[in-house]
């Protein structure tokens, strides 16, 4: 029994902080957590003493935290002090990079979508591409944030990424010049008497950009304005408060979204304030498998309130909220999944996505292998959805065979708003899976 | 120095979890201060996840994942075995193990099949060299070390496992259901090549030196007194048990150092010497090596080369010059660390870590193309976070002898080795080559 006594000494010395922190949350000691922390300390000490060369205590612990957090789900990760500082700079404005939204899969960086008008988009980097190496350094074993940090750098500098693409036998290198990635401005134009607005992501400028776009379109089109197409396709999301603001722009009252976590801080509800900047004109929201997170909040809020018709394909299904939790001084921060989103009707979109009111295919989906069109439910370690499997619409409208459209979904949406049919389409029942 | 002694005891006995914690309790030196701060940061992170994560996390799993992240960040051969994996491993080292018969490597982030072993579930199911394993039983292999993937593939004979594979040129991944079977540890094989004895050592397991001794006896009997020498084939031999590498080296050596290991702690620093007796009676030996010759195989090649007991022929070896020690946590109840604790040194004092064993006579297999992307043929120096070589020497870059174009020689390295031993190629031509680098 001697060893237990010794273990006790070790714990008292090493984990005073933890022991003191636990009661704050639970009002009592948590023996399970206490035992696990002790196990970690034991292993940590053995590595320090026995590893073939002296180790860096901080690096060891950073790797441990990274291993612990990133195995929770694909959106939780650890940022060390440097990555955390970089993130703060980035959210404050602009940064130089390649312009891709990425996730970690099978130990490689996977492209969720290239951002419009960036070096990556111009170089032809595609959704579903894997990045195996950056400047010849393999990505395997690297944390997502470290991989991203390697891709970023000073404007004008060059970076070579090694890309694995499904259907291409060998990895190939692409050399890109880093550019300031304007985290996506809102784009808009008139299409006859309809206003088209594209939101490429949700950053601090999105809501003001949308309001500006609507003002401009009203001025350009005048009183004949029939309605709006709000394009959220391949919009990977971004800031929650911007999704709330954007939804509020179209809504007069009622709930926009609510978040629920285990901790009271992570549970809140957001309601619309009076005022609809589009004066109640019809709105069609375009979505697809690349519509994720904040975009799904907007689509869900406008769908549940019947404020918009949702056209396109079932969205990605990222219904979780990440919170940045700093760890003491210079300790970096956790990017931790702390809550799920719920649409006003009470549905979680986690792993389920938003099902369109009118399912319209772009026409290129059938030939695209599954691996190139990942959804949340395909990510390893994703949080499970609540309430049944992902719903598929009963029928999907496809472009008629032989017809070529630049953007069939948009053409279909414009027809729908104008109440006429110019596109040639066929409806196909959905596959059983 | 007292704590080293105590720690050593802790490892030897397999528990005494608290002993290693003592330096922390003293807490005086800056070393402990830094450890204390690092541990404090970990406990903060743990508590935050414990309190704030969207779902109540499994504390145990959190720490296992932390250990996995921490240990596998050290080098490609260090890993954490969870309690189940550790228990399975105990069974495995006691003899044959249940598995699929796959030799795998981590190839730039992808787990790649090096080769399916003959007559195993993997080869029967048509799994091919070069296939990429994406998932095991639906579980993605993201962030897992090679050892961990290996453990996932293993299990009791008769149990089923589903692999998700991707094959070059195919767009889609596909699933293969396999039933694990008892995988026989690979045995030493031998045959005569005229008056020369050919001995193939595919791996180092408990029976290897026994198998080698039997092979030499049998070859002596078959060939008789005109036996010219032996070719020991260590190509694609990924290594295995250290004491077998020592026993095999000792079989051919009369005296002198075989290998030494050096770590930071006394128990990781050791030296092994040869005992009198050479089962090959001093006859010439050529050892065949290539990029797949690793670890225990490199010890044998290095020892025989340094004592000038054998000529090495082929391609520079893999370069795994590190020793891993199994350190059980809480007597194995909490799993174990598979930790790199020392480096190997050949008798001449060279570390083979990352540099590998350069052949005395560099001979290509014929199909290696020097312009292949580096990623296709990993060596230790290509692995992320590999231990850096200690000396300045780089991996040998001597241009290998290649088969003449359009030659139909099935095994050019072997045929070259036979020519050397039969005197068809003059000895001094390779002595010169041996010192070219």
Coordinates of N, CA, C and O in Angstrom, one line a residue, chain A residues 191 194 196 229 231 233 284 286 311 360-362 397 399 404-425:
Chain A
X191 N -30.3 41.4 -61.2 CA -30.6 40.5 -62.3 C -32.0 40.8 -62.7 O -33.0 40.4 -62.1
X194 N -34.6 41.6 -59.9 CA -34.3 40.9 -58.7 C -32.9 41.2 -58.2 O -32.0 41.4 -59.0
X196 N -29.6 40.2 -56.3 CA -28.8 39.0 -56.0 C -27.7 39.4 -55.0 O -27.0 40.4 -55.2
X229 N -32.5 37.2 -54.0 CA -31.8 35.9 -53.8 C -30.6 36.1 -52.9 O -29.7 36.9 -53.2
X231 N -27.5 34.3 -51.5 CA -26.7 33.1 -51.8 C -25.8 32.7 -50.7 O -24.8 33.5 -50.4
X233 N -24.4 29.6 -50.6 CA -23.8 28.4 -51.0 C -22.3 28.5 -50.7 O -21.7 29.5 -50.9
X284 N -35.4 34.3 -51.6 CA -35.0 32.9 -51.7 C -33.5 32.8 -51.2 O -32.7 33.6 -51.6
X286 N -30.3 30.5 -51.2 CA -29.6 29.3 -51.9 C -28.6 28.6 -50.9 O -27.8 29.3 -50.3
X311 N -33.8 27.1 -51.3 CA -33.6 26.3 -52.5 C -32.1 25.8 -52.6 O -31.2 26.5 -52.2
X360 N -33.0 21.5 -55.3 CA -32.5 21.7 -56.7 C -31.0 21.4 -56.8 O -30.2 21.9 -56.0
X361 N -30.7 20.5 -57.7 CA -29.3 20.1 -57.8 C -28.6 21.1 -58.8 O -29.3 21.6 -59.6
X362 N -27.3 21.2 -58.6 CA -26.6 22.1 -59.5 C -26.3 21.3 -60.8 O -26.1 21.9 -61.8
X397 N -34.8 18.4 -58.1 CA -34.9 19.0 -59.4 C -33.5 19.0 -60.0 O -32.6 19.5 -59.4
X399 N -31.1 19.7 -63.7 CA -31.2 20.3 -65.1 C -31.5 19.2 -66.1 O -31.1 18.1 -65.9
X404 N -27.0 22.9 -70.6 CA -25.9 23.4 -69.8 C -26.3 24.8 -69.2 O -26.7 25.7 -69.9
X405 N -26.1 24.9 -67.9 CA -26.3 26.1 -67.2 C -25.1 26.6 -66.5 O -24.4 25.7 -65.9
X406 N -24.8 27.8 -66.5 CA -23.7 28.3 -65.7 C -24.0 28.1 -64.2 O -23.1 27.7 -63.4
X407 N -25.2 28.3 -63.8 CA -25.6 28.2 -62.4 C -27.1 27.8 -62.4 O -27.9 28.7 -62.4
X408 N -27.4 26.5 -62.5 CA -28.7 26.1 -62.6 C -29.6 26.4 -61.4 O -30.7 26.8 -61.5
X409 N -29.0 26.3 -60.2 CA -29.7 26.6 -59.0 C -30.2 28.1 -58.9 O -31.3 28.4 -58.6
X410 N -29.3 28.9 -59.3 CA -29.6 30.4 -59.4 C -30.7 30.6 -60.4 O -31.7 31.3 -60.2
X411 N -30.5 30.0 -61.6 CA -31.5 30.2 -62.7 C -32.9 29.8 -62.2 O -33.9 30.4 -62.4
X412 N -32.9 28.6 -61.5 CA -34.2 28.1 -60.9 C -34.8 29.0 -59.9 O -36.0 29.3 -59.9
X413 N -33.9 29.6 -59.1 CA -34.4 30.5 -58.0 C -35.0 31.8 -58.7 O -36.1 32.3 -58.2
X414 N -34.3 32.3 -59.7 CA -34.8 33.5 -60.3 C -36.2 33.2 -61.0 O -37.1 34.0 -60.9
X415 N -36.3 32.1 -61.6 CA -37.6 31.7 -62.2 C -38.7 31.6 -61.2 O -39.8 32.1 -61.4
X416 N -38.3 31.0 -60.0 CA -39.3 30.9 -59.0 C -39.8 32.2 -58.5 O -41.0 32.4 -58.2
X417 N -38.9 33.2 -58.3 CA -39.3 34.5 -57.9 C -40.1 35.2 -58.9 O -41.0 36.0 -58.6
X418 N -39.9 35.0 -60.2 CA -40.6 35.6 -61.3 C -41.9 34.9 -61.6 O -42.7 35.4 -62.4
X419 N -42.1 33.7 -61.0 CA -43.3 33.0 -61.2 C -43.4 32.4 -62.6 O -44.5 32.2 -63.2
X420 N -42.3 32.1 -63.3 CA -42.3 31.6 -64.6 C -41.2 30.5 -64.8 O -40.3 30.5 -63.9
X421 N -41.3 29.8 -65.9 CA -40.2 28.8 -66.1 C -39.5 29.1 -67.3 O -40.1 29.1 -68.4
X422 N -38.2 29.3 -67.2 CA -37.4 29.4 -68.4 C -36.4 28.2 -68.4 O -35.9 27.8 -69.5
X423 N -36.1 27.7 -67.3 CA -35.1 26.6 -67.2 C -35.8 25.3 -67.6 O -37.0 25.1 -67.4
X424 N -35.0 24.4 -68.1 CA -35.5 23.1 -68.5 C -35.0 22.1 -67.4 O -33.8 22.0 -67.2
X425 N -36.0 21.5 -66.7 CA -35.6 20.7 -65.6 C -36.4 19.4 -65.5 O -37.4 19.3 -66.1

